[in-house]
Amino acid sequence: MLKKTWMIFGASLLALTSAGVTAQSVHAAAEAGSTGPGDAQYNLSANTSVTSTGNYFSTTGGPASGISSAEFTIQGGQLRLIAVPDFNFSTVSIDKVVQGGTQSLLNNSVTTSGVTSKNTNAFDGNAGGLVQINDFRGVTSGWTLSLKTGGDFTTTTDGSDTITKASLAISAPTATKPTSQANIALAGSDITATGASIATAGDDQGKGQFSWTMGSPESATVNFGGENVTLKNNAVYQTPLTWTLTAAAS
């Protein structure tokens, strides 16, 4: 009877082996000093600083601990101009235009119908006074932001002359920026159709998100040089503003 039992057990073990199931689990640690399984799920390597000469981590004398790796690759981003504002200088007296003078900013909401610029050849300005630049390129040589006007201030009101002697000045001394980056101010005077640089980031400066809010009277002024023109009451004058962001040569 005992012999018959052993014969049945031997036959069963042979059948399991033939089916690919062994007495030792596939992912079990190898015997001391021998080679481990080394497949995709269990790939302990020998002769590392933690495994010594075996392909296993033994709990003899304490917990077993393995060291693997985590990895990712950085992909550089882009330099982007995100937002630029409109400027509304409120109501300007005729004598200020004719004799010369300065008018401070009122807010950032401008007329959008029946005018010569907004929604005609200038489309992008926001009403929140926001200027924003994003630079996520990584190690960079910096960037420059410049501003120019369309030259003349024009109106759709018949009989009211074009204003040719007007320029802008802007000032936003403090940027909202990453704490690791140095401040960059926006500043420029006598800005006309010729254009002017209003902010510059040097090597490895201006990285991350930089923004400025230009909604206070100190943020911008329009400066009139004085000229002999005919101006009609309630005529709305506009000029397009072009903000240009340029990556510095590397």
PDB file of C-alpha atoms in Angstrom:
ATOM      1  CA  MET A   1       0.000   0.000   0.000  1.00  0.00           C
ATOM      2  CA  LEU A   2       2.828   2.435   0.906  1.00  0.00           C
ATOM      3  CA  LYS A   3       4.647   1.649  -2.347  1.00  0.00           C
ATOM      4  CA  LYS A   4       1.490   2.353  -4.302  1.00  0.00           C
ATOM      5  CA  THR A   5       1.054   5.711  -2.520  1.00  0.00           C
ATOM      6  CA  TRP A   6       4.602   6.798  -3.402  1.00  0.00           C
ATOM      7  CA  MET A   7       4.030   5.796  -7.008  1.00  0.00           C
ATOM      8  CA  ILE A   8       0.904   7.993  -7.173  1.00  0.00           C
ATOM      9  CA  PHE A   9       2.757  10.957  -5.558  1.00  0.00           C
ATOM     10  CA  GLY A  10       5.699  10.563  -7.972  1.00  0.00           C
ATOM     11  CA  ALA A  11       3.373  10.474 -10.946  1.00  0.00           C
ATOM     12  CA  SER A  12       1.562  13.615  -9.731  1.00  0.00           C
ATOM     13  CA  LEU A  13       4.840  15.516  -9.249  1.00  0.00           C
ATOM     14  CA  LEU A  14       5.987  14.488 -12.740  1.00  0.00           C
ATOM     15  CA  ALA A  15       2.704  15.749 -14.184  1.00  0.00           C
ATOM     16  CA  LEU A  16       3.041  19.118 -12.429  1.00  0.00           C
ATOM     17  CA  THR A  17       6.627  19.463 -13.639  1.00  0.00           C
ATOM     18  CA  SER A  18       5.586  18.678 -17.193  1.00  0.00           C
ATOM     19  CA  ALA A  19       2.912  21.377 -16.931  1.00  0.00           C
ATOM     20  CA  GLY A  20       5.551  24.034 -16.015  1.00  0.00           C
ATOM     21  CA  VAL A  21       4.885  24.162 -12.244  1.00  0.00           C
ATOM     22  CA  THR A  22       7.871  23.405 -10.053  1.00  0.00           C
ATOM     23  CA  ALA A  23       8.093  22.727  -6.376  1.00  0.00           C
ATOM     24  CA  GLN A  24       9.889  26.094  -5.903  1.00  0.00           C
ATOM     25  CA  SER A  25       7.917  29.300  -6.635  1.00  0.00           C
ATOM     26  CA  VAL A  26       9.120  31.061  -9.832  1.00  0.00           C
ATOM     27  CA  HIS A  27       9.846  34.232  -7.911  1.00  0.00           C
ATOM     28  CA  ALA A  28      11.404  32.663  -4.844  1.00  0.00           C
ATOM     29  CA  ALA A  29      14.928  33.636  -3.836  1.00  0.00           C
ATOM     30  CA  ALA A  30      17.705  31.366  -5.073  1.00  0.00           C
ATOM     31  CA  GLU A  31      19.696  29.122  -2.833  1.00  0.00           C
ATOM     32  CA  ALA A  32      22.624  30.786  -1.108  1.00  0.00           C
ATOM     33  CA  GLY A  33      25.398  31.606  -3.595  1.00  0.00           C
ATOM     34  CA  SER A  34      23.478  30.421  -6.676  1.00  0.00           C
ATOM     35  CA  THR A  35      21.987  32.375  -9.584  1.00  0.00           C
ATOM     36  CA  GLY A  36      18.569  33.996  -9.121  1.00  0.00           C
ATOM     37  CA  PRO A  37      15.702  33.758 -11.652  1.00  0.00           C
ATOM     38  CA  GLY A  38      16.503  37.168 -13.194  1.00  0.00           C
ATOM     39  CA  ASP A  39      13.247  37.610 -15.142  1.00  0.00           C
ATOM     40  CA  ALA A  40      11.266  40.836 -15.697  1.00  0.00           C
ATOM     41  CA  GLN A  41       9.421  40.558 -12.389  1.00  0.00           C
ATOM     42  CA  TYR A  42      12.321  39.407 -10.263  1.00  0.00           C
ATOM     43  CA  ASN A  43      15.649  40.727 -11.455  1.00  0.00           C
ATOM     44  CA  LEU A  44      17.953  40.990  -8.464  1.00  0.00           C
ATOM     45  CA  SER A  45      21.500  41.373  -9.712  1.00  0.00           C
ATOM     46  CA  ALA A  46      24.567  39.866  -8.079  1.00  0.00           C
ATOM     47  CA  ASN A  47      27.644  41.615  -6.758  1.00  0.00           C
ATOM     48  CA  THR A  48      26.043  44.983  -6.015  1.00  0.00           C
ATOM     49  CA  SER A  49      26.711  46.916  -2.829  1.00  0.00           C
ATOM     50  CA  VAL A  50      23.678  45.308  -1.207  1.00  0.00           C
ATOM     51  CA  THR A  51      23.620  41.775  -2.606  1.00  0.00           C
ATOM     52  CA  SER A  52      27.280  40.812  -2.205  1.00  0.00           C
ATOM     53  CA  THR A  53      27.758  37.630  -4.276  1.00  0.00           C
ATOM     54  CA  GLY A  54      24.236  36.250  -4.455  1.00  0.00           C
ATOM     55  CA  ASN A  55      21.243  37.071  -6.624  1.00  0.00           C
ATOM     56  CA  TYR A  56      18.898  37.440  -3.688  1.00  0.00           C
ATOM     57  CA  PHE A  57      18.217  39.536  -0.597  1.00  0.00           C
ATOM     58  CA  SER A  58      18.171  37.385   2.494  1.00  0.00           C
ATOM     59  CA  THR A  59      16.216  38.157   5.645  1.00  0.00           C
ATOM     60  CA  THR A  60      18.690  36.178   7.711  1.00  0.00           C
ATOM     61  CA  GLY A  61      19.604  38.442  10.601  1.00  0.00           C
ATOM     62  CA  GLY A  62      17.151  41.215   9.621  1.00  0.00           C
ATOM     63  CA  PRO A  63      14.906  42.688   6.900  1.00  0.00           C
ATOM     64  CA  ALA A  64      15.829  42.368   3.227  1.00  0.00           C
ATOM     65  CA  SER A  65      16.264  45.650   1.340  1.00  0.00           C
ATOM     66  CA  GLY A  66      16.717  46.244  -2.384  1.00  0.00           C
ATOM     67  CA  ILE A  67      17.655  49.404  -4.300  1.00  0.00           C
ATOM     68  CA  SER A  68      16.164  50.185  -7.713  1.00  0.00           C
ATOM     69  CA  SER A  69      16.034  53.352  -9.856  1.00  0.00           C
ATOM     70  CA  ALA A  70      13.391  55.937 -10.758  1.00  0.00           C
ATOM     71  CA  GLU A  71      13.973  58.035 -13.891  1.00  0.00           C
ATOM     72  CA  PHE A  72      12.532  60.834 -16.004  1.00  0.00           C
ATOM     73  CA  THR A  73      13.867  63.061 -18.790  1.00  0.00           C
ATOM     74  CA  ILE A  74      13.400  66.851 -18.845  1.00  0.00           C
ATOM     75  CA  GLN A  75      11.797  68.419 -21.913  1.00  0.00           C
ATOM     76  CA  GLY A  76      12.465  72.128 -22.277  1.00  0.00           C
ATOM     77  CA  GLY A  77       9.488  74.439 -22.710  1.00  0.00           C
ATOM     78  CA  GLN A  78       9.047  77.664 -24.664  1.00  0.00           C
ATOM     79  CA  LEU A  79       9.419  81.406 -24.225  1.00  0.00           C
ATOM     80  CA  ARG A  80       5.907  82.842 -24.491  1.00  0.00           C
ATOM     81  CA  LEU A  81       4.218  86.238 -24.415  1.00  0.00           C
ATOM     82  CA  ILE A  82       0.988  85.492 -22.515  1.00  0.00           C
ATOM     83  CA  ALA A  83      -0.768  88.834 -21.980  1.00  0.00           C
ATOM     84  CA  VAL A  84      -0.542  92.542 -22.925  1.00  0.00           C
ATOM     85  CA  PRO A  85      -2.841  95.373 -21.749  1.00  0.00           C
ATOM     86  CA  ASP A  86      -4.914  98.121 -23.298  1.00  0.00           C
ATOM     87  CA  PHE A  87      -4.460 101.705 -22.006  1.00  0.00           C
ATOM     88  CA  ASN A  88      -7.278 104.239 -21.519  1.00  0.00           C
ATOM     89  CA  PHE A  89      -6.067 107.770 -20.774  1.00  0.00           C
ATOM     90  CA  SER A  90      -9.564 109.111 -20.110  1.00  0.00           C
ATOM     91  CA  THR A  91     -10.664 112.546 -21.333  1.00  0.00           C
ATOM     92  CA  VAL A  92      -7.941 114.892 -22.589  1.00  0.00           C
ATOM     93  CA  SER A  93      -8.495 118.625 -22.938  1.00  0.00           C
ATOM     94  CA  ILE A  94      -7.922 120.247 -26.318  1.00  0.00           C
ATOM     95  CA  ASP A  95      -5.473 122.749 -24.851  1.00  0.00           C
ATOM     96  CA  LYS A  96      -3.284 119.897 -23.546  1.00  0.00           C
ATOM     97  CA  VAL A  97      -2.985 118.438 -27.049  1.00  0.00           C
ATOM     98  CA  VAL A  98      -2.405 121.815 -28.729  1.00  0.00           C
ATOM     99  CA  GLN A  99      -0.092 123.365 -26.150  1.00  0.00           C
ATOM    100  CA  GLY A 100       1.547 120.195 -24.862  1.00  0.00           C
ATOM    101  CA  GLY A 101       1.142 118.259 -21.648  1.00  0.00           C
ATOM    102  CA  THR A 102       0.900 114.859 -19.998  1.00  0.00           C
ATOM    103  CA  GLN A 103      -2.126 112.647 -19.270  1.00  0.00           C
ATOM    104  CA  SER A 104      -2.001 109.728 -16.821  1.00  0.00           C
ATOM    105  CA  LEU A 105      -3.619 106.334 -17.254  1.00  0.00           C
ATOM    106  CA  LEU A 106      -7.237 105.933 -16.112  1.00  0.00           C
ATOM    107  CA  ASN A 107      -7.817 102.194 -16.599  1.00  0.00           C
ATOM    108  CA  ASN A 108      -7.431  99.373 -19.130  1.00  0.00           C
ATOM    109  CA  SER A 109     -10.891  99.360 -20.743  1.00  0.00           C
ATOM    110  CA  VAL A 110     -11.018 100.897 -24.225  1.00  0.00           C
ATOM    111  CA  THR A 111     -13.748 101.576 -26.758  1.00  0.00           C
ATOM    112  CA  THR A 112     -14.283  98.633 -29.108  1.00  0.00           C
ATOM    113  CA  SER A 113     -16.661  99.946 -31.772  1.00  0.00           C
ATOM    114  CA  GLY A 114     -16.473 102.887 -34.154  1.00  0.00           C
ATOM    115  CA  VAL A 115     -12.742 103.342 -33.482  1.00  0.00           C
ATOM    116  CA  THR A 116      -9.553 103.033 -35.510  1.00  0.00           C
ATOM    117  CA  SER A 117      -7.590 100.455 -33.506  1.00  0.00           C
ATOM    118  CA  LYS A 118      -9.341  98.102 -31.085  1.00  0.00           C
ATOM    119  CA  ASN A 119     -11.023  95.229 -32.952  1.00  0.00           C
ATOM    120  CA  THR A 120      -9.723  96.746 -36.215  1.00  0.00           C
ATOM    121  CA  ASN A 121      -5.950  96.299 -36.246  1.00  0.00           C
ATOM    122  CA  ALA A 122      -5.284  95.672 -32.526  1.00  0.00           C
ATOM    123  CA  PHE A 123      -6.973  92.647 -30.972  1.00  0.00           C
ATOM    124  CA  ASP A 124      -4.980  91.260 -28.072  1.00  0.00           C
ATOM    125  CA  GLY A 125      -5.083  93.775 -25.213  1.00  0.00           C
ATOM    126  CA  ASN A 126      -6.682  92.789 -21.902  1.00  0.00           C
ATOM    127  CA  ALA A 127      -8.736  94.975 -19.559  1.00  0.00           C
ATOM    128  CA  GLY A 128      -6.872  93.868 -16.422  1.00  0.00           C
ATOM    129  CA  GLY A 129      -3.610  95.712 -17.076  1.00  0.00           C
ATOM    130  CA  LEU A 130      -1.705  92.421 -17.206  1.00  0.00           C
ATOM    131  CA  VAL A 131       1.652  91.923 -18.890  1.00  0.00           C
ATOM    132  CA  GLN A 132       2.872  88.324 -18.620  1.00  0.00           C
ATOM    133  CA  ILE A 133       5.882  86.406 -19.925  1.00  0.00           C
ATOM    134  CA  ASN A 134       6.520  82.681 -19.381  1.00  0.00           C
ATOM    135  CA  ASP A 135      10.017  81.292 -19.912  1.00  0.00           C
ATOM    136  CA  PHE A 136      10.339  77.560 -19.242  1.00  0.00           C
ATOM    137  CA  ARG A 137      13.192  76.823 -21.658  1.00  0.00           C
ATOM    138  CA  GLY A 138      15.633  75.855 -18.896  1.00  0.00           C
ATOM    139  CA  VAL A 139      19.142  77.312 -19.168  1.00  0.00           C
ATOM    140  CA  THR A 140      18.708  80.409 -21.322  1.00  0.00           C
ATOM    141  CA  SER A 141      20.446  83.540 -22.561  1.00  0.00           C
ATOM    142  CA  GLY A 142      17.486  85.738 -21.579  1.00  0.00           C
ATOM    143  CA  TRP A 143      14.964  87.799 -23.517  1.00  0.00           C
ATOM    144  CA  THR A 144      13.914  91.363 -24.402  1.00  0.00           C
ATOM    145  CA  LEU A 145      10.430  92.923 -24.412  1.00  0.00           C
ATOM    146  CA  SER A 146       9.909  95.968 -26.610  1.00  0.00           C
ATOM    147  CA  LEU A 147       6.941  98.268 -27.236  1.00  0.00           C
ATOM    148  CA  LYS A 148       5.991 100.589 -30.079  1.00  0.00           C
ATOM    149  CA  THR A 149       2.938 102.644 -30.997  1.00  0.00           C
ATOM    150  CA  GLY A 150       1.273 102.910 -34.368  1.00  0.00           C
ATOM    151  CA  GLY A 151       2.719 106.409 -34.651  1.00  0.00           C
ATOM    152  CA  ASP A 152      -0.248 108.734 -35.024  1.00  0.00           C
ATOM    153  CA  PHE A 153      -3.365 108.773 -32.858  1.00  0.00           C
ATOM    154  CA  THR A 154      -6.347 108.704 -35.216  1.00  0.00           C
ATOM    155  CA  THR A 155     -10.112 108.999 -34.957  1.00  0.00           C
ATOM    156  CA  THR A 156     -13.157 108.087 -37.027  1.00  0.00           C
ATOM    157  CA  THR A 157     -14.790 111.455 -36.214  1.00  0.00           C
ATOM    158  CA  ASP A 158     -15.021 113.556 -39.382  1.00  0.00           C
ATOM    159  CA  GLY A 159     -13.326 116.937 -39.220  1.00  0.00           C
ATOM    160  CA  SER A 160     -11.058 116.028 -36.274  1.00  0.00           C
ATOM    161  CA  ASP A 161      -7.390 115.988 -37.245  1.00  0.00           C
ATOM    162  CA  THR A 162      -4.835 113.238 -36.667  1.00  0.00           C
ATOM    163  CA  ILE A 163      -2.591 113.759 -33.650  1.00  0.00           C
ATOM    164  CA  THR A 164       1.022 113.208 -34.687  1.00  0.00           C
ATOM    165  CA  LYS A 165       3.015 114.488 -31.699  1.00  0.00           C
ATOM    166  CA  ALA A 166       2.186 112.060 -28.921  1.00  0.00           C
ATOM    167  CA  SER A 167       4.340 109.460 -27.199  1.00  0.00           C
ATOM    168  CA  LEU A 168       3.948 107.021 -24.306  1.00  0.00           C
ATOM    169  CA  ALA A 169       5.886 106.384 -21.106  1.00  0.00           C
ATOM    170  CA  ILE A 170       5.385 103.292 -18.952  1.00  0.00           C
ATOM    171  CA  SER A 171       6.525 102.155 -15.518  1.00  0.00           C
ATOM    172  CA  ALA A 172       5.960  98.891 -13.650  1.00  0.00           C
ATOM    173  CA  PRO A 173       8.903  98.611 -11.252  1.00  0.00           C
ATOM    174  CA  THR A 174       8.051  95.326  -9.559  1.00  0.00           C
ATOM    175  CA  ALA A 175       7.298  91.957 -11.165  1.00  0.00           C
ATOM    176  CA  THR A 176       5.433  89.016  -9.709  1.00  0.00           C
ATOM    177  CA  LYS A 177       8.026  86.288 -10.197  1.00  0.00           C
ATOM    178  CA  PRO A 178       9.641  83.112  -8.830  1.00  0.00           C
ATOM    179  CA  THR A 179      11.426  83.790  -5.534  1.00  0.00           C
ATOM    180  CA  SER A 180      14.697  82.464  -6.942  1.00  0.00           C
ATOM    181  CA  GLN A 181      14.757  85.040  -9.741  1.00  0.00           C
ATOM    182  CA  ALA A 182      15.914  88.668  -9.640  1.00  0.00           C
ATOM    183  CA  ASN A 183      13.320  91.385 -10.222  1.00  0.00           C
ATOM    184  CA  ILE A 184      12.875  92.808 -13.728  1.00  0.00           C
ATOM    185  CA  ALA A 185      11.146  96.187 -14.113  1.00  0.00           C
ATOM    186  CA  LEU A 186       9.115  97.415 -17.065  1.00  0.00           C
ATOM    187  CA  ALA A 187      10.149 100.951 -17.971  1.00  0.00           C
ATOM    188  CA  GLY A 188      10.266 103.136 -21.060  1.00  0.00           C
ATOM    189  CA  SER A 189       9.844 106.759 -22.119  1.00  0.00           C
ATOM    190  CA  ASP A 190       9.222 108.588 -25.393  1.00  0.00           C
ATOM    191  CA  ILE A 191       7.756 105.433 -26.927  1.00  0.00           C
ATOM    192  CA  THR A 192       6.612 106.044 -30.513  1.00  0.00           C
ATOM    193  CA  ALA A 193       6.433 104.100 -33.774  1.00  0.00           C
ATOM    194  CA  THR A 194      10.206 103.690 -33.587  1.00  0.00           C
ATOM    195  CA  GLY A 195       9.778 101.454 -30.550  1.00  0.00           C
ATOM    196  CA  ALA A 196      11.818 100.985 -27.390  1.00  0.00           C
ATOM    197  CA  SER A 197      13.078  98.182 -25.190  1.00  0.00           C
ATOM    198  CA  ILE A 198      11.067  98.162 -21.949  1.00  0.00           C
ATOM    199  CA  ALA A 199      12.430  95.045 -20.174  1.00  0.00           C
ATOM    200  CA  THR A 200      15.530  92.867 -20.522  1.00  0.00           C
ATOM    201  CA  ALA A 201      16.438  89.554 -18.906  1.00  0.00           C
ATOM    202  CA  GLY A 202      20.113  88.596 -18.978  1.00  0.00           C
ATOM    203  CA  ASP A 203      21.693  85.128 -18.994  1.00  0.00           C
ATOM    204  CA  ASP A 204      19.622  82.734 -16.873  1.00  0.00           C
ATOM    205  CA  GLN A 205      17.352  85.596 -15.770  1.00  0.00           C
ATOM    206  CA  GLY A 206      13.629  86.027 -16.337  1.00  0.00           C
ATOM    207  CA  LYS A 207      13.024  82.281 -15.939  1.00  0.00           C
ATOM    208  CA  GLY A 208       9.594  80.990 -15.010  1.00  0.00           C
ATOM    209  CA  GLN A 209       6.480  83.176 -14.945  1.00  0.00           C
ATOM    210  CA  PHE A 210       6.932  86.955 -14.779  1.00  0.00           C
ATOM    211  CA  SER A 211       3.944  89.318 -14.657  1.00  0.00           C
ATOM    212  CA  TRP A 212       3.305  93.011 -14.110  1.00  0.00           C
ATOM    213  CA  THR A 213       0.042  94.884 -13.486  1.00  0.00           C
ATOM    214  CA  MET A 214      -0.296  98.243 -15.229  1.00  0.00           C
ATOM    215  CA  GLY A 215      -3.576  99.720 -14.035  1.00  0.00           C
ATOM    216  CA  SER A 216      -2.598 102.657 -11.834  1.00  0.00           C
ATOM    217  CA  PRO A 217      -2.055 106.272 -12.998  1.00  0.00           C
ATOM    218  CA  GLU A 218       1.695 105.815 -12.497  1.00  0.00           C
ATOM    219  CA  SER A 219       1.798 102.837 -14.860  1.00  0.00           C
ATOM    220  CA  ALA A 220       1.537 104.820 -18.099  1.00  0.00           C
ATOM    221  CA  THR A 221       1.252 108.345 -19.464  1.00  0.00           C
ATOM    222  CA  VAL A 222       0.610 109.827 -22.891  1.00  0.00           C
ATOM    223  CA  ASN A 223       2.755 112.868 -23.576  1.00  0.00           C
ATOM    224  CA  PHE A 224       1.654 115.532 -26.070  1.00  0.00           C
ATOM    225  CA  GLY A 225       4.286 117.611 -27.851  1.00  0.00           C
ATOM    226  CA  GLY A 226       1.906 120.375 -28.866  1.00  0.00           C
ATOM    227  CA  GLU A 227       0.656 120.889 -32.432  1.00  0.00           C
ATOM    228  CA  ASN A 228      -1.711 123.032 -34.446  1.00  0.00           C
ATOM    229  CA  VAL A 229      -4.660 120.708 -35.050  1.00  0.00           C
ATOM    230  CA  THR A 230      -8.437 120.914 -35.200  1.00  0.00           C
ATOM    231  CA  LEU A 231     -10.073 118.632 -32.641  1.00  0.00           C
ATOM    232  CA  LYS A 232     -13.752 117.906 -32.191  1.00  0.00           C
ATOM    233  CA  ASN A 233     -15.453 117.381 -28.837  1.00  0.00           C
ATOM    234  CA  ASN A 234     -15.951 113.712 -27.831  1.00  0.00           C
ATOM    235  CA  ALA A 235     -13.754 112.383 -30.663  1.00  0.00           C
ATOM    236  CA  VAL A 236     -12.169 109.077 -29.559  1.00  0.00           C
ATOM    237  CA  TYR A 237      -8.513 108.676 -30.550  1.00  0.00           C
ATOM    238  CA  GLN A 238      -6.558 105.416 -30.648  1.00  0.00           C
ATOM    239  CA  THR A 239      -3.248 103.990 -31.801  1.00  0.00           C
ATOM    240  CA  PRO A 240      -2.270 100.293 -31.851  1.00  0.00           C
ATOM    241  CA  LEU A 241       0.423  99.124 -29.434  1.00  0.00           C
ATOM    242  CA  THR A 242       2.778  96.343 -30.507  1.00  0.00           C
ATOM    243  CA  TRP A 243       4.502  94.346 -27.741  1.00  0.00           C
ATOM    244  CA  THR A 244       7.354  92.187 -29.051  1.00  0.00           C
ATOM    245  CA  LEU A 245       9.120  89.473 -27.049  1.00  0.00           C
ATOM    246  CA  THR A 246      12.474  88.367 -28.460  1.00  0.00           C
ATOM    247  CA  ALA A 247      14.717  85.546 -27.245  1.00  0.00           C
ATOM    248  CA  ALA A 248      18.301  86.679 -26.756  1.00  0.00           C
ATOM    249  CA  ALA A 249      20.907  85.066 -28.980  1.00  0.00           C
ATOM    250  CA  SER A 250      22.500  82.070 -27.264  1.00  0.00           C
TER     251      SER A 250
END
